[in-house]
PDB file of C-alpha atoms and ligand atoms in Angstrom:
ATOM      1  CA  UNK A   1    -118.911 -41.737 150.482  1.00  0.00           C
ATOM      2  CA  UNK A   2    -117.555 -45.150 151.500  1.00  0.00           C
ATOM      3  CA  UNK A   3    -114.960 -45.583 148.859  1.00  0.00           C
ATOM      4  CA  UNK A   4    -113.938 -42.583 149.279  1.00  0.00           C
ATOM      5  CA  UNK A   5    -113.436 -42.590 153.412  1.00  0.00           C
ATOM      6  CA  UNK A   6    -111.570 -46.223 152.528  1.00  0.00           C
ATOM      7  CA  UNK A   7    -109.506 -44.133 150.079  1.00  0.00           C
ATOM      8  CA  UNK A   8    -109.055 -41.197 152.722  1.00  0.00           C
ATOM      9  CA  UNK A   9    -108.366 -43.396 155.796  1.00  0.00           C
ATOM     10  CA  UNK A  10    -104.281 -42.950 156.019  1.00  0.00           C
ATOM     11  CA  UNK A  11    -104.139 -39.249 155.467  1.00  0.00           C
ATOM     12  CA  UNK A  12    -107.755 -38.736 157.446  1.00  0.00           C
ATOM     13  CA  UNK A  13    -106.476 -36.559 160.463  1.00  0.00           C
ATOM     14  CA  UNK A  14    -104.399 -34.391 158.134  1.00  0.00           C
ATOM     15  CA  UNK A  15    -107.670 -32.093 158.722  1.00  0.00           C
ATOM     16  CA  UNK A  16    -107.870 -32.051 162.492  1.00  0.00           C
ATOM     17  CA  UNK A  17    -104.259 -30.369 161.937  1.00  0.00           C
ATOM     18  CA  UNK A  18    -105.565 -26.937 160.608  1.00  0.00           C
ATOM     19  CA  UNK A  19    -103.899 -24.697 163.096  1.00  0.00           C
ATOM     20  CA  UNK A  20    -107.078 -22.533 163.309  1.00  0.00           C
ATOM     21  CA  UNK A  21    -109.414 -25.343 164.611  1.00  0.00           C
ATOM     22  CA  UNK A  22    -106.531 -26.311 167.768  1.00  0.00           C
ATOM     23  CA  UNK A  23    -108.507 -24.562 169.959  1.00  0.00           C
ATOM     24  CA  UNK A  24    -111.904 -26.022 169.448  1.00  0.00           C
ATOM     25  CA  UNK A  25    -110.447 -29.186 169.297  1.00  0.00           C
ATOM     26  CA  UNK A  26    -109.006 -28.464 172.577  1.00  0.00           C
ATOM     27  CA  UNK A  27    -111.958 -27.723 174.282  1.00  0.00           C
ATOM     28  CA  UNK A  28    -114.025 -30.052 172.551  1.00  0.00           C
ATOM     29  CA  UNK A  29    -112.057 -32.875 174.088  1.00  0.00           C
ATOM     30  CA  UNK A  30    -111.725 -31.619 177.259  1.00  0.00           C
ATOM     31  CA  UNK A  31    -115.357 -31.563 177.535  1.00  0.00           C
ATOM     32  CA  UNK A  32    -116.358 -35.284 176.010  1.00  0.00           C
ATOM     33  CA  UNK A  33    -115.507 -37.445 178.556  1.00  0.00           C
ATOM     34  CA  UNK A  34    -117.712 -36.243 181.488  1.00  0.00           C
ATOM     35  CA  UNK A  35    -120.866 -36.418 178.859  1.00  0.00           C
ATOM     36  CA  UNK A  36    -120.515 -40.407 178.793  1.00  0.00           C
ATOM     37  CA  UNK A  37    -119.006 -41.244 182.551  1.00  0.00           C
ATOM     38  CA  UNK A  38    -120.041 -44.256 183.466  1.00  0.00           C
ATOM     39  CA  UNK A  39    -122.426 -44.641 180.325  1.00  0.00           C
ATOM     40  CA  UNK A  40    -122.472 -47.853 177.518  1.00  0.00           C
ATOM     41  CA  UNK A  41    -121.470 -45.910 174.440  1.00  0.00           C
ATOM     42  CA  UNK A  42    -122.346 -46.671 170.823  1.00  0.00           C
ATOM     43  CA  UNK A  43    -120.321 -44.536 168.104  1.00  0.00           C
ATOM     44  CA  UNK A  44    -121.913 -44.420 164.862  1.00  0.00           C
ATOM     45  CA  UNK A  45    -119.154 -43.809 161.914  1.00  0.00           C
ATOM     46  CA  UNK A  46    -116.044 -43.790 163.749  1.00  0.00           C
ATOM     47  CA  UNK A  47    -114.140 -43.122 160.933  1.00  0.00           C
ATOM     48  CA  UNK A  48    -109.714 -43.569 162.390  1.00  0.00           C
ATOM     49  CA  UNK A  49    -111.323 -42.760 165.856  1.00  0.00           C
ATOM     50  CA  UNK A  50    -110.147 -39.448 166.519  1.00  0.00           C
ATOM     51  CA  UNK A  51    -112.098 -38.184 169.280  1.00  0.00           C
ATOM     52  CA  UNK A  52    -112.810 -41.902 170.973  1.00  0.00           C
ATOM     53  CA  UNK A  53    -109.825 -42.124 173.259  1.00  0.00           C
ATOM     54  CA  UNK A  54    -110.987 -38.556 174.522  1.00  0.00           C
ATOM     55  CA  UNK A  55    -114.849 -39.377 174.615  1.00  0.00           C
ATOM     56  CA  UNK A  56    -114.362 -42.872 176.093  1.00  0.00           C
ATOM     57  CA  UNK A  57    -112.173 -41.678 178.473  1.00  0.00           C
ATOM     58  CA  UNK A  58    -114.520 -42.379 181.895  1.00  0.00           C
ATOM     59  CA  UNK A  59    -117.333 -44.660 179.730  1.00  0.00           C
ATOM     60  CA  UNK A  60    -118.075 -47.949 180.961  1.00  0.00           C
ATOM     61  CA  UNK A  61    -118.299 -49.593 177.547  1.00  0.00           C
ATOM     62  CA  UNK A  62    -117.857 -47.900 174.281  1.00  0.00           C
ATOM     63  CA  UNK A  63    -118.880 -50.089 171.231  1.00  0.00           C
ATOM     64  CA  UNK A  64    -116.990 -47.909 168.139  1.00  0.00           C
ATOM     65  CA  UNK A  65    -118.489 -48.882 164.571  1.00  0.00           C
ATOM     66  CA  UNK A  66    -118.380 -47.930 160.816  1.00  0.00           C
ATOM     67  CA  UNK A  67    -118.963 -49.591 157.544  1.00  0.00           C
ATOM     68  CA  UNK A  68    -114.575 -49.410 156.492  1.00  0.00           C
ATOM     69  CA  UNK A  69    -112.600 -52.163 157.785  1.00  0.00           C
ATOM     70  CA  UNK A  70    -109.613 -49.256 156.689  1.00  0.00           C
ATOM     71  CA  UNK A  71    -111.368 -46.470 158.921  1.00  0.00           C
ATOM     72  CA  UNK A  72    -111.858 -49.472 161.843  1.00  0.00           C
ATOM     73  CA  UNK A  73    -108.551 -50.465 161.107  1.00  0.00           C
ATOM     74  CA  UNK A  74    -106.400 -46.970 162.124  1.00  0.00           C
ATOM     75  CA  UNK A  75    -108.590 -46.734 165.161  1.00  0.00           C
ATOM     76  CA  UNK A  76    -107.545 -50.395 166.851  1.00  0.00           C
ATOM     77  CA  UNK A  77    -103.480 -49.222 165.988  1.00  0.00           C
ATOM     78  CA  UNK A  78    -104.248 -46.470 168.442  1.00  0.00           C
ATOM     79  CA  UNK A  79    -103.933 -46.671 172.441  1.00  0.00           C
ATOM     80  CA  UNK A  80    -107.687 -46.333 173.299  1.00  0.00           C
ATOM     81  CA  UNK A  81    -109.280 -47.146 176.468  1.00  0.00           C
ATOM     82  CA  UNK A  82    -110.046 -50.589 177.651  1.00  0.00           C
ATOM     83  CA  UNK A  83    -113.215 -50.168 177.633  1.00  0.00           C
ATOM     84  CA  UNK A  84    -113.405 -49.664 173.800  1.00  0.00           C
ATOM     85  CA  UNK A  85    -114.167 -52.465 171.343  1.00  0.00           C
ATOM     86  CA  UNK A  86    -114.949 -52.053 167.262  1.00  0.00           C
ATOM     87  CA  UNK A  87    -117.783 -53.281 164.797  1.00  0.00           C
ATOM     88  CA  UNK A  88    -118.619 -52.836 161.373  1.00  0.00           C
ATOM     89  CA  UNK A  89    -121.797 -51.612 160.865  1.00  0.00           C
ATOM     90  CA  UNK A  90    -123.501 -49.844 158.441  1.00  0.00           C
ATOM     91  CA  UNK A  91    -124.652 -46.511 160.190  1.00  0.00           C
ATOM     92  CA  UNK A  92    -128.042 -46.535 158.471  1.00  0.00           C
ATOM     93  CA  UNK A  93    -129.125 -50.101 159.314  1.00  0.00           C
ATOM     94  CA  UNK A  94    -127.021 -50.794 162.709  1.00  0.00           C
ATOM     95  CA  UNK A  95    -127.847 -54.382 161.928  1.00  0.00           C
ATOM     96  CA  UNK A  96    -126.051 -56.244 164.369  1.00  0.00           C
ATOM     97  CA  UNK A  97    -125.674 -53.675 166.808  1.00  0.00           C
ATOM     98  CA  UNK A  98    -127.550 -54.760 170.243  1.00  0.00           C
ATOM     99  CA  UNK A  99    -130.197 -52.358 171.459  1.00  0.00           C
ATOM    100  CA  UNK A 100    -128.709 -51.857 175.272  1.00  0.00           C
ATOM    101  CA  UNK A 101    -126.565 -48.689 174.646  1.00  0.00           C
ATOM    102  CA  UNK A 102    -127.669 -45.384 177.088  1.00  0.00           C
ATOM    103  CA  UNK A 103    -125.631 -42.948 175.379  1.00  0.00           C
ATOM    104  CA  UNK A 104    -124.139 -42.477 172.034  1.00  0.00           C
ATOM    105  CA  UNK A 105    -121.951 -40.387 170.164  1.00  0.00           C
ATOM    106  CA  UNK A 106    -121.708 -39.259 166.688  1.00  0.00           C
ATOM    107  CA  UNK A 107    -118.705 -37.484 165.134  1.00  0.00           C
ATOM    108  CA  UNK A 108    -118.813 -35.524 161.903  1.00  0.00           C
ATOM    109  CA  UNK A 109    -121.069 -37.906 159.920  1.00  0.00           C
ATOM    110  CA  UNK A 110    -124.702 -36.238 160.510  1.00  0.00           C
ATOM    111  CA  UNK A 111    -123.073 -33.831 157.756  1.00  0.00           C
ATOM    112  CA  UNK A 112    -123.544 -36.400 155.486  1.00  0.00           C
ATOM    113  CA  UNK A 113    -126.251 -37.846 155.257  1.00  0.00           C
ATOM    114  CA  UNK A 114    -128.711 -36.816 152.933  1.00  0.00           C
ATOM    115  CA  UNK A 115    -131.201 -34.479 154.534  1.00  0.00           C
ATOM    116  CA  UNK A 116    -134.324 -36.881 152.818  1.00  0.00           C
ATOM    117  CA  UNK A 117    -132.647 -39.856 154.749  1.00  0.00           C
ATOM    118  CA  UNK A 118    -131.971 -37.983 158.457  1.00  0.00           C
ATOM    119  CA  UNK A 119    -135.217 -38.875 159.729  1.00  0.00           C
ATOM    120  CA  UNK A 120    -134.973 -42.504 159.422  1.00  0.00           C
ATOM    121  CA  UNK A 121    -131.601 -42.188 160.107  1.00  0.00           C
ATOM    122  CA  UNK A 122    -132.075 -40.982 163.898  1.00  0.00           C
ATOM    123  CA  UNK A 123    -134.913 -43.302 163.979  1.00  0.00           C
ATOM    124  CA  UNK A 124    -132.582 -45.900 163.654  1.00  0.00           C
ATOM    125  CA  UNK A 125    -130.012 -44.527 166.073  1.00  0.00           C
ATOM    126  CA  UNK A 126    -132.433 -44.048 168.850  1.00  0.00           C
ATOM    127  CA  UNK A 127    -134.130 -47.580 168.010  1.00  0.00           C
ATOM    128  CA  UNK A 128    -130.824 -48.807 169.798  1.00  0.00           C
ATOM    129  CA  UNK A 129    -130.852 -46.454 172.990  1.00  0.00           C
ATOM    130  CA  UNK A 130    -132.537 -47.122 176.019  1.00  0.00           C
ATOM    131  CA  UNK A 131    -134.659 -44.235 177.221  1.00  0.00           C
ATOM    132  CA  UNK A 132    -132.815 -41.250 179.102  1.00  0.00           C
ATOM    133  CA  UNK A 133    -129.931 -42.039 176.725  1.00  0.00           C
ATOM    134  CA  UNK A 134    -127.238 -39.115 176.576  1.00  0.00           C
ATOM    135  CA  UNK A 135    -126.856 -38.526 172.560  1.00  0.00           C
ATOM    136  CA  UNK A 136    -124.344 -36.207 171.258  1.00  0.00           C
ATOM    137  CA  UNK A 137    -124.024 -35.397 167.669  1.00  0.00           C
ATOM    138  CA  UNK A 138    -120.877 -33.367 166.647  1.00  0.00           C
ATOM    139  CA  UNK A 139    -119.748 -32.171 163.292  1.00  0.00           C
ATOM    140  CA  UNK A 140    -118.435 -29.006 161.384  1.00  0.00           C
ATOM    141  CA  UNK A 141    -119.864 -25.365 160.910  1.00  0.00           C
ATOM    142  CA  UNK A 142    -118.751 -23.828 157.466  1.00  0.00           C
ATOM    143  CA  UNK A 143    -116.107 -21.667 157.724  1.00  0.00           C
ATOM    144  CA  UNK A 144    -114.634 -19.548 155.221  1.00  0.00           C
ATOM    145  CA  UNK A 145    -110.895 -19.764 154.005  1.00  0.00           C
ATOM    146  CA  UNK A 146    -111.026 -23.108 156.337  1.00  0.00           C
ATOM    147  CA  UNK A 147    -113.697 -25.445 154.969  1.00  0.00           C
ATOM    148  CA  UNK A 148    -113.720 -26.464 151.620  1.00  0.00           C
ATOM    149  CA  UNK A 149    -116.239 -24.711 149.303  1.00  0.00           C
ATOM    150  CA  UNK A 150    -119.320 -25.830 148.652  1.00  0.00           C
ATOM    151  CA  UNK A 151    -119.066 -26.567 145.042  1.00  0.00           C
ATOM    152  CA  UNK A 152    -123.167 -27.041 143.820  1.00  0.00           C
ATOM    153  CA  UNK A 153    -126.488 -27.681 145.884  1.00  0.00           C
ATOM    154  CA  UNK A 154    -129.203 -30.508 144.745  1.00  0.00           C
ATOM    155  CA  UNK A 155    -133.091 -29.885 144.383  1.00  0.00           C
ATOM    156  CA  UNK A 156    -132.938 -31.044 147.418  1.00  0.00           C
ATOM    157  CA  UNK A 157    -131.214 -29.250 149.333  1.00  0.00           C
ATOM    158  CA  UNK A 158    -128.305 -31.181 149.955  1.00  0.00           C
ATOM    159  CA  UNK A 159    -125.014 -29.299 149.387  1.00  0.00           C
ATOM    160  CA  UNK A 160    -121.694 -30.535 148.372  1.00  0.00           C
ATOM    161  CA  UNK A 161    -117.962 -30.443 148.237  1.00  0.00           C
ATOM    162  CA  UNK A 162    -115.619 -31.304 145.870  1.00  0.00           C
ATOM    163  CA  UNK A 163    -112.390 -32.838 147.483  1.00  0.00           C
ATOM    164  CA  UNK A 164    -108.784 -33.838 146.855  1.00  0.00           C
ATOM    165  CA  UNK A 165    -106.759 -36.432 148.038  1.00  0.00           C
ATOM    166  CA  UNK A 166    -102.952 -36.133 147.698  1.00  0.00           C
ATOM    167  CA  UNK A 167    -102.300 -38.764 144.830  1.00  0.00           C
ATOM    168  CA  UNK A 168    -104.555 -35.967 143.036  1.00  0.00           C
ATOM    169  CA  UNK A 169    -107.816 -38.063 142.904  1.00  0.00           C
ATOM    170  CA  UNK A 170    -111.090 -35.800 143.337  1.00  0.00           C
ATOM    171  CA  UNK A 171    -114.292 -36.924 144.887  1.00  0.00           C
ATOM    172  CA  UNK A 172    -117.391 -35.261 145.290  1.00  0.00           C
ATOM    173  CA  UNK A 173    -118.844 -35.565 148.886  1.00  0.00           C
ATOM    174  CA  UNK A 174    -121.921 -34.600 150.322  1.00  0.00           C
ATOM    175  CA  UNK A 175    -121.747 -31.920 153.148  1.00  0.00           C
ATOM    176  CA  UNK A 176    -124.295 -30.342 154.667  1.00  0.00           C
ATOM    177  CA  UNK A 177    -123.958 -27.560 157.107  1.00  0.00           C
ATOM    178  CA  UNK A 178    -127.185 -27.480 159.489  1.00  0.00           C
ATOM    179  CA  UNK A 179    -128.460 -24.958 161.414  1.00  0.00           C
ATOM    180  CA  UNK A 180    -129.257 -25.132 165.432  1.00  0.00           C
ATOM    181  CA  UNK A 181    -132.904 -25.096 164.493  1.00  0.00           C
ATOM    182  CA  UNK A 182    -132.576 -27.209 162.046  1.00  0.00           C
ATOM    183  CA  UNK A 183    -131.091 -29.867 163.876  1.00  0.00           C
ATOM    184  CA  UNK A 184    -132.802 -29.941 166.839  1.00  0.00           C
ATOM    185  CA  UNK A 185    -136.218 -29.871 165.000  1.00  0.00           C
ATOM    186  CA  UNK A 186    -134.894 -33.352 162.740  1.00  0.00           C
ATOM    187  CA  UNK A 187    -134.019 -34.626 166.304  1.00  0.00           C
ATOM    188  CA  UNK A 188    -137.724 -34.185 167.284  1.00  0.00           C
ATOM    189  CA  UNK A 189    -139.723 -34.783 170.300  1.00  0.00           C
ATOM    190  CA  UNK A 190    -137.656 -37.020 171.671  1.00  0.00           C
ATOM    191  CA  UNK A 191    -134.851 -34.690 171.913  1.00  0.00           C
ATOM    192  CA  UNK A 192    -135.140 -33.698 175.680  1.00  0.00           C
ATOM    193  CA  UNK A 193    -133.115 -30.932 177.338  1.00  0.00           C
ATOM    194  CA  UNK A 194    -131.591 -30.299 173.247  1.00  0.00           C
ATOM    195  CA  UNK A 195    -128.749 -27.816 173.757  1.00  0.00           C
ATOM    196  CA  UNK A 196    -126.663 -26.791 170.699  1.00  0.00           C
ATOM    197  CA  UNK A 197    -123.311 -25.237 171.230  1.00  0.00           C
ATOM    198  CA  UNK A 198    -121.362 -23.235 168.537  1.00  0.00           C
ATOM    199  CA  UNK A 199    -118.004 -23.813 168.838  1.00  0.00           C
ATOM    200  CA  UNK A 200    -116.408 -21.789 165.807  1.00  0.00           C
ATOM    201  CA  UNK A 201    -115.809 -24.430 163.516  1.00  0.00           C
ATOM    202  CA  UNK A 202    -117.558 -27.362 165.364  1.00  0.00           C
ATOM    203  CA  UNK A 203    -120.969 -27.696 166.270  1.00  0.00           C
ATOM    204  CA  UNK A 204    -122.265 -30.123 169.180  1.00  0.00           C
ATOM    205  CA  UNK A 205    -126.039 -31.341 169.212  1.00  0.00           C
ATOM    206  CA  UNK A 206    -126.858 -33.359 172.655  1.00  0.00           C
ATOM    207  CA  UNK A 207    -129.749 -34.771 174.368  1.00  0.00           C
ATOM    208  CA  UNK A 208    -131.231 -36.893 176.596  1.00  0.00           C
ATOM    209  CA  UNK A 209    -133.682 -39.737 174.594  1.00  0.00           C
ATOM    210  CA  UNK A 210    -137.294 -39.491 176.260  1.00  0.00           C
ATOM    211  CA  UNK A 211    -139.548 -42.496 175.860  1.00  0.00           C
ATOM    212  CA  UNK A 212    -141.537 -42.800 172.569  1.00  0.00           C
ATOM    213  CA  UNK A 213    -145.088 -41.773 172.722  1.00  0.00           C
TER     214      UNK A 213
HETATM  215  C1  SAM B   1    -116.219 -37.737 158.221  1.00  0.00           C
HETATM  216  S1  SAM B   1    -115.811 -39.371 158.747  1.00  0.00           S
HETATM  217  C2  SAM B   1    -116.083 -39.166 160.465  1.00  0.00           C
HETATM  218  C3  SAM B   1    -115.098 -39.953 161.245  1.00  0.00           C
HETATM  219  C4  SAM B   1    -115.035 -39.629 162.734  1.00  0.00           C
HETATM  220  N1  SAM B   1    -116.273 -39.894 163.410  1.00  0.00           N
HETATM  221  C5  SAM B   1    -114.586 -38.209 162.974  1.00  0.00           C
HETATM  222  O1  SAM B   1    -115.391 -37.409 163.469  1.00  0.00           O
HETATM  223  O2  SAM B   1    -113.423 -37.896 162.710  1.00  0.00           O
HETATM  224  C6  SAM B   1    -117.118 -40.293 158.214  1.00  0.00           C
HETATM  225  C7  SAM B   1    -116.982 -41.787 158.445  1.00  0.00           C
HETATM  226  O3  SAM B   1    -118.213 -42.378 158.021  1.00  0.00           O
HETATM  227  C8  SAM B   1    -117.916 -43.656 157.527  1.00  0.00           C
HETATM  228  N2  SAM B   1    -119.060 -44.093 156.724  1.00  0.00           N
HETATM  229  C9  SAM B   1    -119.388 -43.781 155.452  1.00  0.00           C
HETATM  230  N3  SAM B   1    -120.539 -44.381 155.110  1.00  0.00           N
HETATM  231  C10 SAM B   1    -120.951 -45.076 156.211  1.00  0.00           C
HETATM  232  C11 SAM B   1    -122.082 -45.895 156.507  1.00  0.00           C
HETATM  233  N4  SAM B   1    -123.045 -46.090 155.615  1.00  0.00           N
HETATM  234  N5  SAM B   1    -122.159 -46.439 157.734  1.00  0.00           N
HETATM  235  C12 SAM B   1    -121.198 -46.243 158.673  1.00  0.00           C
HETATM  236  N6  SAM B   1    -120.110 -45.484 158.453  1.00  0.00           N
HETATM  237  C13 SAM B   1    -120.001 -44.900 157.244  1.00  0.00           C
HETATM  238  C14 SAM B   1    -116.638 -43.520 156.769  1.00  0.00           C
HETATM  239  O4  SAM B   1    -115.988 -44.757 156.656  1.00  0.00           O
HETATM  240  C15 SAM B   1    -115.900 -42.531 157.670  1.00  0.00           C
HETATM  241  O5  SAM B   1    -115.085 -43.220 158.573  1.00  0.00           O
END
C-alpha cells in the first residue's frame, strides 16, 4: 500500500477527474470547510492533499500527515491555506503526532485498512482528539462501470482491487467498501450524533468524540 501510493503520487488525481464523480466532488467541497471552522485539524493519510485546501479553508490549524514523503511532497507544491502545515506519520501509530487536535479528517484511507486492524486503528485516531472532537471520515462507495472491480475477497473479509499504473505496473490494493451500519458500529460508542451521508460515489462518516467511559 505504501510503495505503491509512492509509486502513484504524480498521476494520483488522475481519478478525481472521472467526469461522473464532478458533481459529488462539487458538493463535497463546498460542504468541508464549515465542518472544521475554527477547529485544530489533524488529517490522517493525506495522500497529494486533494481535498485540504477545501477542508482547511476556515480551520484554525490543520496538521496534514502521511507515511510518503512523495504523497507529502505534491501537497506542499500546492497553494493551501496558511494555516496548514505537513508531518509524516504513520496513520496506524501517529507517533509523534501531539494529542491537542478537536477535529480531524480522514480522506479515502478508512477503505484500506484491513477490517481486523479498524478497531485499533480508530482507537488510535481518537487517542489524539480531545473530547467533543468533530471527526469526519470520507471515502468511496463502489460503483459500477466507475470503480475498479473487485478482483478476489480474503477469509476475512477484506476485498481487493487489482490496479494499473500507466508505465503498465499492476498492484494489488486492498479496498473495502463499508456499509453505513457497518461503519458507524466500528466507530462505536464514542461516535456521538454519527450521521452517514451517501453521496453517489462518496461516502462521509462524521461525529462528535464523547468522553471515554
Ligand atoms: C487513497 S490515498 C488517500 C489520499 C487522500 N487523503 C485523498 O483522499 O485523496 C491513501 C494515502 O494513504 C497513504 N498511506 C499508506 N499507508 C499509510 C500509513 N501506514 N500511514 C499513513 N499514510 C499511509 C498513502 O501514502 C496515500 O497517500
Amino acid at each position: 500500500m505504501q510503495a505503491y501510493y509512492a509509486e502513484r503520487a504524480r498521476e494520483y488525481e488522475a481519478v478525481y477527474a472521472k467526469p461522473e464523480r464532478q458533481a459529488d466532488l462539487a458538493a463535497i467541497k463546498a460542504w468541508l470547510p464549515a465542518q472544521f471552522a475554527g477547529r485544530h485539524v489533524l488529517e490522517v493519510a493525506t495522500g497529494t492533499g486533494y481535498w485540504t485546501p477545501a477542508a482547511a479553508a476556515q480551520a484554525a490549524s490543520w496538521l496534514a500527515t502521511d507515511i510518503n514523503p512523495e504523497t507529502l511532497a505534491v501537497a506542499q507544491a500546492k497553494t493551501m491555506p496558511a494555516s496548514v502545515s505537513v508531518q509524516l506519520a504513520d496513520a496506524y501509530t501517529l507517533d509523534g503526532v501531539p494529542d491537542t487536535f478537536d477535529a480531524a479528517f480522514i480522506g479515502c484511507w478508512w477503505s484500506h485498512i484491513p477490517l481486523r486492524r479498524l478497531p485499533d486503528w480508530l482507537a488510535t485516531l481518537h487517542s489524539k482528539l480531545q473530547h467533543g472532537a468533530r471527526v469526519v471520515h470520507l471515502d468511496n462507495q463502489f460503483v459500477q462501470a466507475s470503480s475498479t472491480p473487485i478482483s478476489r475477497q480474503d477469509d476475512e473479509g477484506n476485498t481487493y482491487q487489482t490496479r494499473q499504473l500507466s508505465d503498465g505496473r499492476q498492484f494489488e490494493v486492498l479496498k473495502n467498501f463499508p456499509t453505513a451500519e457497518q461503519a458507524i458500529a466500528l466507530a462505536g460508542p464514542r461516535a456521538r450524533n454519527a450521521q452517514w451521508t451517501d453521496f453517489h460515489h462518496y461516502w462521509v462518516l462524521s461525529y462528535e468524540l464523547a468522553p471515554q467511559d
